[in-house]
Every structure is written in structure tokens, then in C-alpha cells.
């Protein structure tokens, strides 16, 4: 009986860890930004230097949310994204996105500038930002 209870508790904990590791992401802009909706593929162009309409901001380089965003939205590995930005910087055509430590800092940067675009966990959304895309 004790062993089966232990297995149930362990399984529940593992399921909880798994679901939090793959939290739903959202792409956000300032509430004053006129954008209302965007496909993930459209957002990807800003994070890969393909458009200057928005100024992208990044999560910390070693964060799980950044790796998940790259995989699901950019469809690239971190090294591929770094190579793209290295080329852009080398040719003088742009600067890589500014990096922030966590979703709270990304949210603050987005809330303070109408042209900034970022991504955070859906659970971190409040009225200081506007969601323009959800990434399941």
C-alpha cells in the first residue's frame, strides 16, 4: 500500500513538472501598439532580423522558455539563431535583441515601449501588455 501511494505521488509530481516545463507561451506587445493578432511565423521574422517593424526582446539565453520559443516559433536551434544574428551584426544590418533575465523584465520592457515585441509564459500576462499570439 505504501509503495503504490509513493508511486502515485511521484507520478503526480512528475506530471506537474512536465506541464510546467512546457508552459503555454504568448507573444506580447504594448497595449498601445495597433497590432491585434499575429501568426507565430509572422512574429518569427522580428526575432530573426527579417523585419524592423517591431523591436524584439529576448528571455535569458539559458532559459527553458527561450529554448521552447526557438523550437516552436522560430523552428530553429539556439546555435542557428545565434549564427543568423552574427551575420546580421557582421554586415552592419542590425543588432540582436536585448536580453532580459525573466518574463517580468520582458513584460516591463514591452510595457514601456510601444514598438517592442516579446514573449512570456501565458500565466505571467497582465494588463500592462497585450497578447497578439498564443503558442501552445
PDB file of C-alpha atoms in Angstrom:
ATOM      1  CA  UNK A   1       0.000   0.000   0.000  1.00  0.00           C
ATOM      2  CA  UNK A   2       2.769   2.438   0.933  1.00  0.00           C
ATOM      3  CA  UNK A   3       4.647   1.660  -2.278  1.00  0.00           C
ATOM      4  CA  UNK A   4       1.627   2.290  -4.511  1.00  0.00           C
ATOM      5  CA  UNK A   5       0.895   5.573  -2.727  1.00  0.00           C
ATOM      6  CA  UNK A   6       4.528   6.579  -3.261  1.00  0.00           C
ATOM      7  CA  UNK A   7       4.200   5.765  -6.994  1.00  0.00           C
ATOM      8  CA  UNK A   8       1.024   7.826  -7.274  1.00  0.00           C
ATOM      9  CA  UNK A   9       2.614  10.822  -5.549  1.00  0.00           C
ATOM     10  CA  UNK A  10       5.783  10.502  -7.652  1.00  0.00           C
ATOM     11  CA  UNK A  11       3.732  10.266 -10.860  1.00  0.00           C
ATOM     12  CA  UNK A  12       1.683  13.309  -9.893  1.00  0.00           C
ATOM     13  CA  UNK A  13       4.835  15.293  -9.172  1.00  0.00           C
ATOM     14  CA  UNK A  14       6.384  14.267 -12.485  1.00  0.00           C
ATOM     15  CA  UNK A  15       3.235  15.245 -14.367  1.00  0.00           C
ATOM     16  CA  UNK A  16       3.245  18.612 -12.629  1.00  0.00           C
ATOM     17  CA  UNK A  17       6.874  19.190 -13.565  1.00  0.00           C
ATOM     18  CA  UNK A  18       6.250  18.195 -17.145  1.00  0.00           C
ATOM     19  CA  UNK A  19       3.326  20.544 -17.597  1.00  0.00           C
ATOM     20  CA  UNK A  20       5.194  23.498 -16.097  1.00  0.00           C
ATOM     21  CA  UNK A  21       8.241  22.809 -18.261  1.00  0.00           C
ATOM     22  CA  UNK A  22       6.084  23.183 -21.350  1.00  0.00           C
ATOM     23  CA  UNK A  23       4.005  26.172 -20.278  1.00  0.00           C
ATOM     24  CA  UNK A  24       1.894  27.896 -22.888  1.00  0.00           C
ATOM     25  CA  UNK A  25       3.766  30.861 -24.360  1.00  0.00           C
ATOM     26  CA  UNK A  26       2.334  34.127 -25.606  1.00  0.00           C
ATOM     27  CA  UNK A  27       3.779  36.807 -27.848  1.00  0.00           C
ATOM     28  CA  UNK A  28       3.154  40.245 -26.408  1.00  0.00           C
ATOM     29  CA  UNK A  29       3.245  43.910 -27.379  1.00  0.00           C
ATOM     30  CA  UNK A  30       2.475  47.177 -25.633  1.00  0.00           C
ATOM     31  CA  UNK A  31      -1.289  47.776 -25.167  1.00  0.00           C
ATOM     32  CA  UNK A  32      -0.943  50.995 -27.220  1.00  0.00           C
ATOM     33  CA  UNK A  33       0.513  49.088 -30.184  1.00  0.00           C
ATOM     34  CA  UNK A  34      -2.062  48.851 -33.012  1.00  0.00           C
ATOM     35  CA  UNK A  35      -1.262  45.158 -33.679  1.00  0.00           C
ATOM     36  CA  UNK A  36      -4.063  42.862 -32.535  1.00  0.00           C
ATOM     37  CA  UNK A  37      -3.209  39.428 -33.890  1.00  0.00           C
ATOM     38  CA  UNK A  38      -0.176  37.735 -35.408  1.00  0.00           C
ATOM     39  CA  UNK A  39       0.708  34.247 -36.558  1.00  0.00           C
ATOM     40  CA  UNK A  40       3.785  32.690 -34.965  1.00  0.00           C
ATOM     41  CA  UNK A  41       5.510  32.675 -38.367  1.00  0.00           C
ATOM     42  CA  UNK A  42       4.957  36.428 -38.665  1.00  0.00           C
ATOM     43  CA  UNK A  43       6.407  37.016 -35.203  1.00  0.00           C
ATOM     44  CA  UNK A  44       9.426  34.866 -36.057  1.00  0.00           C
ATOM     45  CA  UNK A  45      10.625  37.384 -38.660  1.00  0.00           C
ATOM     46  CA  UNK A  46      11.187  40.009 -35.944  1.00  0.00           C
ATOM     47  CA  UNK A  47      13.237  37.635 -33.809  1.00  0.00           C
ATOM     48  CA  UNK A  48      15.327  36.583 -36.832  1.00  0.00           C
ATOM     49  CA  UNK A  49      16.076  40.088 -38.122  1.00  0.00           C
ATOM     50  CA  UNK A  50      13.705  39.864 -41.085  1.00  0.00           C
ATOM     51  CA  UNK A  51      11.763  42.995 -40.206  1.00  0.00           C
ATOM     52  CA  UNK A  52      12.340  46.165 -38.214  1.00  0.00           C
ATOM     53  CA  UNK A  53       8.651  46.973 -37.698  1.00  0.00           C
ATOM     54  CA  UNK A  54       8.983  45.767 -34.076  1.00  0.00           C
ATOM     55  CA  UNK A  55      11.977  45.701 -31.735  1.00  0.00           C
ATOM     56  CA  UNK A  56      12.252  42.180 -30.283  1.00  0.00           C
ATOM     57  CA  UNK A  57      13.377  41.460 -26.738  1.00  0.00           C
ATOM     58  CA  UNK A  58      14.621  38.083 -25.557  1.00  0.00           C
ATOM     59  CA  UNK A  59      14.455  35.899 -22.486  1.00  0.00           C
ATOM     60  CA  UNK A  60      17.751  34.848 -20.843  1.00  0.00           C
ATOM     61  CA  UNK A  61      19.994  32.735 -23.072  1.00  0.00           C
ATOM     62  CA  UNK A  62      19.910  29.666 -20.860  1.00  0.00           C
ATOM     63  CA  UNK A  63      16.199  29.798 -20.016  1.00  0.00           C
ATOM     64  CA  UNK A  64      13.848  26.934 -20.899  1.00  0.00           C
ATOM     65  CA  UNK A  65      11.254  29.428 -22.203  1.00  0.00           C
ATOM     66  CA  UNK A  66      13.757  30.752 -24.771  1.00  0.00           C
ATOM     67  CA  UNK A  67      14.611  27.243 -25.985  1.00  0.00           C
ATOM     68  CA  UNK A  68      10.900  26.439 -26.246  1.00  0.00           C
ATOM     69  CA  UNK A  69      10.203  29.680 -28.150  1.00  0.00           C
ATOM     70  CA  UNK A  70      13.040  28.962 -30.603  1.00  0.00           C
ATOM     71  CA  UNK A  71      11.767  25.430 -31.191  1.00  0.00           C
ATOM     72  CA  UNK A  72       8.053  26.244 -31.515  1.00  0.00           C
ATOM     73  CA  UNK A  73       8.075  29.697 -33.132  1.00  0.00           C
ATOM     74  CA  UNK A  74      11.424  30.145 -34.865  1.00  0.00           C
ATOM     75  CA  UNK A  75      11.737  26.418 -35.669  1.00  0.00           C
ATOM     76  CA  UNK A  76      15.484  26.695 -35.020  1.00  0.00           C
ATOM     77  CA  UNK A  77      18.093  25.630 -32.509  1.00  0.00           C
ATOM     78  CA  UNK A  78      19.753  28.357 -30.400  1.00  0.00           C
ATOM     79  CA  UNK A  79      23.024  27.978 -32.343  1.00  0.00           C
ATOM     80  CA  UNK A  80      21.195  28.605 -35.632  1.00  0.00           C
ATOM     81  CA  UNK A  81      19.600  31.780 -34.281  1.00  0.00           C
ATOM     82  CA  UNK A  82      22.958  32.956 -32.960  1.00  0.00           C
ATOM     83  CA  UNK A  83      24.527  32.364 -36.393  1.00  0.00           C
ATOM     84  CA  UNK A  84      21.768  34.411 -38.081  1.00  0.00           C
ATOM     85  CA  UNK A  85      22.307  37.329 -35.699  1.00  0.00           C
ATOM     86  CA  UNK A  86      26.097  37.083 -36.044  1.00  0.00           C
ATOM     87  CA  UNK A  87      25.698  37.537 -39.810  1.00  0.00           C
ATOM     88  CA  UNK A  88      23.317  40.469 -39.367  1.00  0.00           C
ATOM     89  CA  UNK A  89      25.655  42.208 -36.919  1.00  0.00           C
ATOM     90  CA  UNK A  90      28.742  41.490 -39.062  1.00  0.00           C
ATOM     91  CA  UNK A  91      27.135  43.065 -42.132  1.00  0.00           C
ATOM     92  CA  UNK A  92      26.016  46.082 -40.109  1.00  0.00           C
ATOM     93  CA  UNK A  93      22.336  45.460 -40.776  1.00  0.00           C
ATOM     94  CA  UNK A  94      21.182  45.272 -37.187  1.00  0.00           C
ATOM     95  CA  UNK A  95      21.701  44.414 -33.552  1.00  0.00           C
ATOM     96  CA  UNK A  96      20.496  41.268 -31.774  1.00  0.00           C
ATOM     97  CA  UNK A  97      17.525  41.558 -29.431  1.00  0.00           C
ATOM     98  CA  UNK A  98      18.217  42.854 -25.941  1.00  0.00           C
ATOM     99  CA  UNK A  99      18.153  40.048 -23.402  1.00  0.00           C
ATOM    100  CA  UNK A 100      16.243  40.104 -20.110  1.00  0.00           C
ATOM    101  CA  UNK A 101      16.559  37.759 -17.123  1.00  0.00           C
ATOM    102  CA  UNK A 102      12.917  36.673 -16.895  1.00  0.00           C
ATOM    103  CA  UNK A 103       9.335  37.196 -18.038  1.00  0.00           C
ATOM    104  CA  UNK A 104       8.737  40.023 -15.563  1.00  0.00           C
ATOM    105  CA  UNK A 105      11.593  42.035 -17.070  1.00  0.00           C
ATOM    106  CA  UNK A 106      10.445  41.253 -20.636  1.00  0.00           C
ATOM    107  CA  UNK A 107       6.928  42.336 -19.703  1.00  0.00           C
ATOM    108  CA  UNK A 108       8.268  45.586 -18.209  1.00  0.00           C
ATOM    109  CA  UNK A 109      10.323  46.339 -21.368  1.00  0.00           C
ATOM    110  CA  UNK A 110       7.273  45.718 -23.574  1.00  0.00           C
ATOM    111  CA  UNK A 111       5.004  47.829 -21.359  1.00  0.00           C
ATOM    112  CA  UNK A 112       7.431  50.767 -21.576  1.00  0.00           C
ATOM    113  CA  UNK A 113       7.840  50.879 -25.375  1.00  0.00           C
ATOM    114  CA  UNK A 114       5.068  50.740 -27.967  1.00  0.00           C
ATOM    115  CA  UNK A 115       7.368  49.195 -30.620  1.00  0.00           C
ATOM    116  CA  UNK A 116       8.751  46.299 -28.555  1.00  0.00           C
ATOM    117  CA  UNK A 117       7.663  42.677 -29.035  1.00  0.00           C
ATOM    118  CA  UNK A 118       8.478  39.855 -26.646  1.00  0.00           C
ATOM    119  CA  UNK A 119       7.330  36.506 -25.326  1.00  0.00           C
ATOM    120  CA  UNK A 120       6.435  35.271 -21.858  1.00  0.00           C
ATOM    121  CA  UNK A 121       4.524  32.466 -20.157  1.00  0.00           C
ATOM    122  CA  UNK A 122       0.780  32.902 -20.539  1.00  0.00           C
ATOM    123  CA  UNK A 123       0.441  32.790 -16.758  1.00  0.00           C
ATOM    124  CA  UNK A 124       2.534  35.998 -16.486  1.00  0.00           C
ATOM    125  CA  UNK A 125       0.161  38.120 -18.612  1.00  0.00           C
ATOM    126  CA  UNK A 126      -1.481  41.137 -17.015  1.00  0.00           C
ATOM    127  CA  UNK A 127      -2.976  44.400 -18.267  1.00  0.00           C
ATOM    128  CA  UNK A 128       0.449  46.018 -18.834  1.00  0.00           C
ATOM    129  CA  UNK A 129       0.832  44.028 -22.089  1.00  0.00           C
ATOM    130  CA  UNK A 130      -1.332  42.816 -24.963  1.00  0.00           C
ATOM    131  CA  UNK A 131      -1.246  39.239 -26.258  1.00  0.00           C
ATOM    132  CA  UNK A 132      -1.102  39.071 -30.066  1.00  0.00           C
ATOM    133  CA  UNK A 133      -0.355  35.341 -30.410  1.00  0.00           C
ATOM    134  CA  UNK A 134      -0.566  32.200 -28.296  1.00  0.00           C
ATOM    135  CA  UNK A 135       1.964  29.422 -28.781  1.00  0.00           C
ATOM    136  CA  UNK A 136       0.628  26.104 -27.449  1.00  0.00           C
TER     137      UNK A 136
END
